[in-house]
Amino acid sequence: AQSVTQLGSHVSVSEGALVLLRCNYSSSVPPYLFWYVQYPNQGLQLLLKYTSAATLVKGINGFEAEFKKSETSFHLTKPSAHMSDAAEYFCAVSDRGGSARQLTFGSGTQLTVLP
Amino acid sequence: GAVVSQHPSWVICKSGTSVKIECRSLDFQATTMFWYRQFPKQSLMLMATSNEGSKATYEQGVEKDKFLINHASLTLSTLTVTSAHPEDSSFYICSAPNREAYNEQFFGPGTRLTVL
């Protein structure tokens, strides 16, 4: 079964500092990978996804992630944190295929941005 | 972009009662929808896959008789929590696949259920 591991349940950065949220997947075949953001009491918003095109994926709000097969990683980064980035971030994985696939989520990382 | 709505956004009920949560795809059709449950400070756990016109597929450990799912139309799936108990209190989120990119899902805003 597919799974993802997010290292660090809480990450704190200063405003303007680099954001790095870690995600590793376990799969013998490179899956589809996603990063979602969740604000309190809201649903999930897609930040970016990897589907086997470019290994460096750019998303919304200045976030990007790089797929590294050798490391089975898909870490999320942003060069300069903003106060509005404070939220819960989930890495997710799904199988490849032509029909709808369920997502398996990591445990989440709470990002705090300090002034 | 495509929108998925949920109703109600929050509900408080007494123990032993049943609660129905609706998930609608507002501007697209969804033959499949997914229901997730999220406990405080935890991740989303898939409960079941809702299939239009057929029975839902439940994940291991999810009681199908307690969490009734009905996908009666191409735009509506409902989750009914029967005989709710305090341990059922959670945040319930539904999602529907993007028909132009099946690997992508649109998520509803969630429903906060509190059982007293």
XYZ file of C-alpha atoms in Angstrom:
231
model
C 0.000 0.000 0.000
C 1.037 3.538 -0.656
C 2.128 5.675 2.263
C 3.760 8.993 2.974
C 5.744 10.128 5.977
C 5.971 13.740 7.002
C 8.923 14.466 9.240
C 8.155 17.049 11.854
C 4.624 17.593 13.066
C 5.446 21.222 13.855
C 7.739 23.607 12.028
C 8.363 27.205 13.048
C 10.080 29.752 10.869
C 10.535 33.482 11.020
C 8.757 35.681 8.516
C 10.965 35.962 5.454
C 12.865 32.752 6.180
C 12.991 29.622 4.083
C 10.183 27.112 4.552
C 11.052 23.432 4.216
C 8.448 20.761 4.912
C 9.543 17.186 4.438
C 7.688 14.323 2.816
C 8.886 10.844 1.935
C 6.838 8.264 0.120
C 6.996 4.516 -0.018
C 6.203 2.947 -3.343
C 7.979 0.695 -5.771
C 6.505 2.697 -8.625
C 6.620 6.504 -8.549
C 3.108 7.554 -7.594
C 1.264 10.792 -7.950
C 2.251 13.142 -5.131
C 0.450 16.159 -3.772
C 0.797 18.902 -1.228
C -2.353 20.360 0.291
C -2.835 23.221 2.732
C -5.585 23.384 5.321
C -6.592 26.475 7.255
C -8.522 26.035 10.537
C -11.958 24.521 10.104
C -11.666 24.499 6.347
C -11.240 21.906 3.647
C -8.051 21.254 1.739
C -6.591 23.393 -0.995
C -4.195 21.937 -3.537
C -0.801 23.634 -3.531
C 0.874 21.531 -6.194
C 1.120 18.039 -7.602
C 3.673 15.760 -9.254
C 2.456 13.543 -12.063
C 5.742 12.559 -13.759
C 6.394 15.575 -15.922
C 8.955 17.989 -14.493
C 10.561 16.879 -11.236
C 10.506 20.449 -9.924
C 6.910 21.440 -9.503
C 5.788 24.997 -8.908
C 2.549 25.645 -7.106
C 0.473 28.461 -5.801
C 1.524 31.091 -3.278
C 5.195 30.736 -4.160
C 5.540 27.119 -3.060
C 7.432 24.487 -4.972
C 8.446 20.875 -4.474
C 11.035 18.637 -6.014
C 10.477 14.974 -6.732
C 13.608 12.955 -5.993
C 13.217 9.320 -6.889
C 16.587 8.330 -5.434
C 15.519 9.710 -2.071
C 11.807 8.861 -2.417
C 11.140 12.417 -1.327
C 8.854 15.266 -2.289
C 9.780 18.104 0.042
C 7.868 21.378 -0.048
C 9.750 24.667 -0.020
C 9.128 28.371 -0.163
C 11.999 30.861 -0.246
C 10.417 33.449 2.007
C 7.699 32.715 4.545
C 4.744 35.013 4.970
C 2.472 35.266 7.972
C -0.413 34.033 5.820
C 1.440 30.757 5.230
C 0.696 29.632 8.783
C -1.491 26.549 8.354
C -1.476 22.754 8.333
C 0.223 21.133 5.368
C -0.447 17.617 4.155
C 1.533 15.519 1.751
C -0.561 12.933 -0.070
C -0.072 10.094 -2.512
C -2.245 8.198 -4.926
C -1.773 5.350 -7.345
C -1.449 5.972 -11.032
C -4.369 5.069 -13.220
C -7.065 6.305 -15.522
C -9.860 6.438 -12.992
C -10.415 8.218 -9.732
C -7.937 7.216 -7.079
C -8.191 7.684 -3.372
C -5.601 9.754 -1.600
C -3.492 8.604 1.315
C -2.395 11.478 3.512
C 0.616 12.025 5.673
C 0.190 12.989 9.295
C 0.491 16.677 8.543
C 2.874 19.472 9.499
C 1.703 22.551 11.328
C 3.624 25.566 10.062
C 3.982 28.525 12.387
C 5.390 31.785 11.055
C 6.923 34.038 13.654
C 6.963 37.827 13.216
C -12.632 26.200 -10.683
C -14.798 23.311 -9.665
C -16.498 23.612 -6.312
C -17.581 21.010 -3.825
C -19.953 22.090 -1.087
C -20.947 20.442 2.158
C -23.987 20.982 4.294
C -24.183 21.642 7.118
C -20.855 23.240 7.923
C -21.321 22.315 11.543
C -23.840 20.343 13.560
C -24.364 19.561 17.221
C -26.552 16.629 18.130
C -27.485 14.503 21.102
C -26.078 11.051 21.576
C -28.220 8.415 19.893
C -29.553 10.619 17.126
C -28.703 10.420 13.441
C -27.069 13.146 11.407
C -26.994 13.524 7.633
C -24.177 15.348 5.866
C -24.492 16.322 2.224
C -21.690 16.653 -0.297
C -22.463 18.326 -3.622
C -20.423 18.933 -6.722
C -21.743 22.314 -7.819
C -20.674 22.660 -11.428
C -19.585 19.214 -12.467
C -20.691 15.618 -12.220
C -19.032 13.155 -9.915
C -19.685 9.439 -10.252
C -17.271 8.896 -7.395
C -16.858 10.840 -4.189
C -14.681 10.160 -1.181
C -15.496 10.643 2.484
C -12.743 11.381 4.989
C -12.742 11.827 8.736
C -10.303 14.049 10.551
C -9.898 14.039 14.325
C -8.375 17.103 16.015
C -4.714 17.608 15.249
C -4.705 14.504 13.057
C -4.608 13.691 9.397
C -7.466 12.789 7.091
C -8.444 9.145 7.081
C -10.432 7.748 4.198
C -13.701 6.262 5.399
C -15.361 5.196 2.196
C -15.683 5.635 -1.529
C -19.130 6.654 -2.678
C -20.220 5.363 -6.085
C -23.194 6.751 -7.973
C -25.812 4.079 -8.508
C -24.044 1.383 -6.529
C -22.946 0.516 -3.024
C -20.214 2.435 -1.309
C -16.875 0.829 -0.626
C -15.825 1.104 2.998
C -12.325 1.089 4.389
C -11.307 -1.533 6.872
C -12.577 -0.762 10.321
C -15.365 1.585 9.208
C -18.818 0.303 10.142
C -21.035 0.413 7.092
C -24.191 0.176 9.182
C -23.174 3.159 11.243
C -21.959 5.368 8.419
C -24.567 5.100 5.693
C -23.588 6.483 2.329
C -25.991 7.225 -0.483
C -24.862 8.524 -3.862
C -28.236 9.017 -5.483
C -27.258 11.426 -8.225
C -24.225 12.566 -10.144
C -23.888 15.658 -7.984
C -24.874 14.503 -4.509
C -23.511 12.068 -1.966
C -24.776 11.869 1.588
C -23.184 10.470 4.721
C -25.519 9.605 7.569
C -24.021 8.963 10.976
C -26.550 6.729 12.681
C -26.960 6.546 16.451
C -24.170 9.034 16.904
C -22.002 8.894 19.998
C -19.442 11.350 21.372
C -16.591 9.356 19.845
C -18.074 10.116 16.413
C -17.392 13.801 16.953
C -15.011 14.778 14.192
C -14.483 16.844 11.077
C -15.937 15.100 8.039
C -14.637 16.081 4.615
C -15.748 14.914 1.201
C -13.972 15.156 -2.112
C -14.739 14.584 -5.767
C -12.283 13.795 -8.558
C -11.472 16.278 -11.267
C -12.842 14.569 -14.368
C -10.194 16.264 -16.484
C -7.433 14.996 -14.221
C -8.490 11.960 -12.240
C -5.446 12.163 -10.062
C -6.700 15.458 -8.647
C -9.543 15.921 -6.206
C -11.646 18.873 -5.160
C -12.368 19.008 -1.465
C -15.420 20.277 0.310
C -15.061 22.730 3.205
C -15.840 20.057 5.782
C -18.542 19.474 8.380
C -17.800 19.724 12.079
C -19.888 17.172 13.994
C -20.153 17.422 17.749
C -22.096 14.746 19.586
C -23.087 15.599 23.137
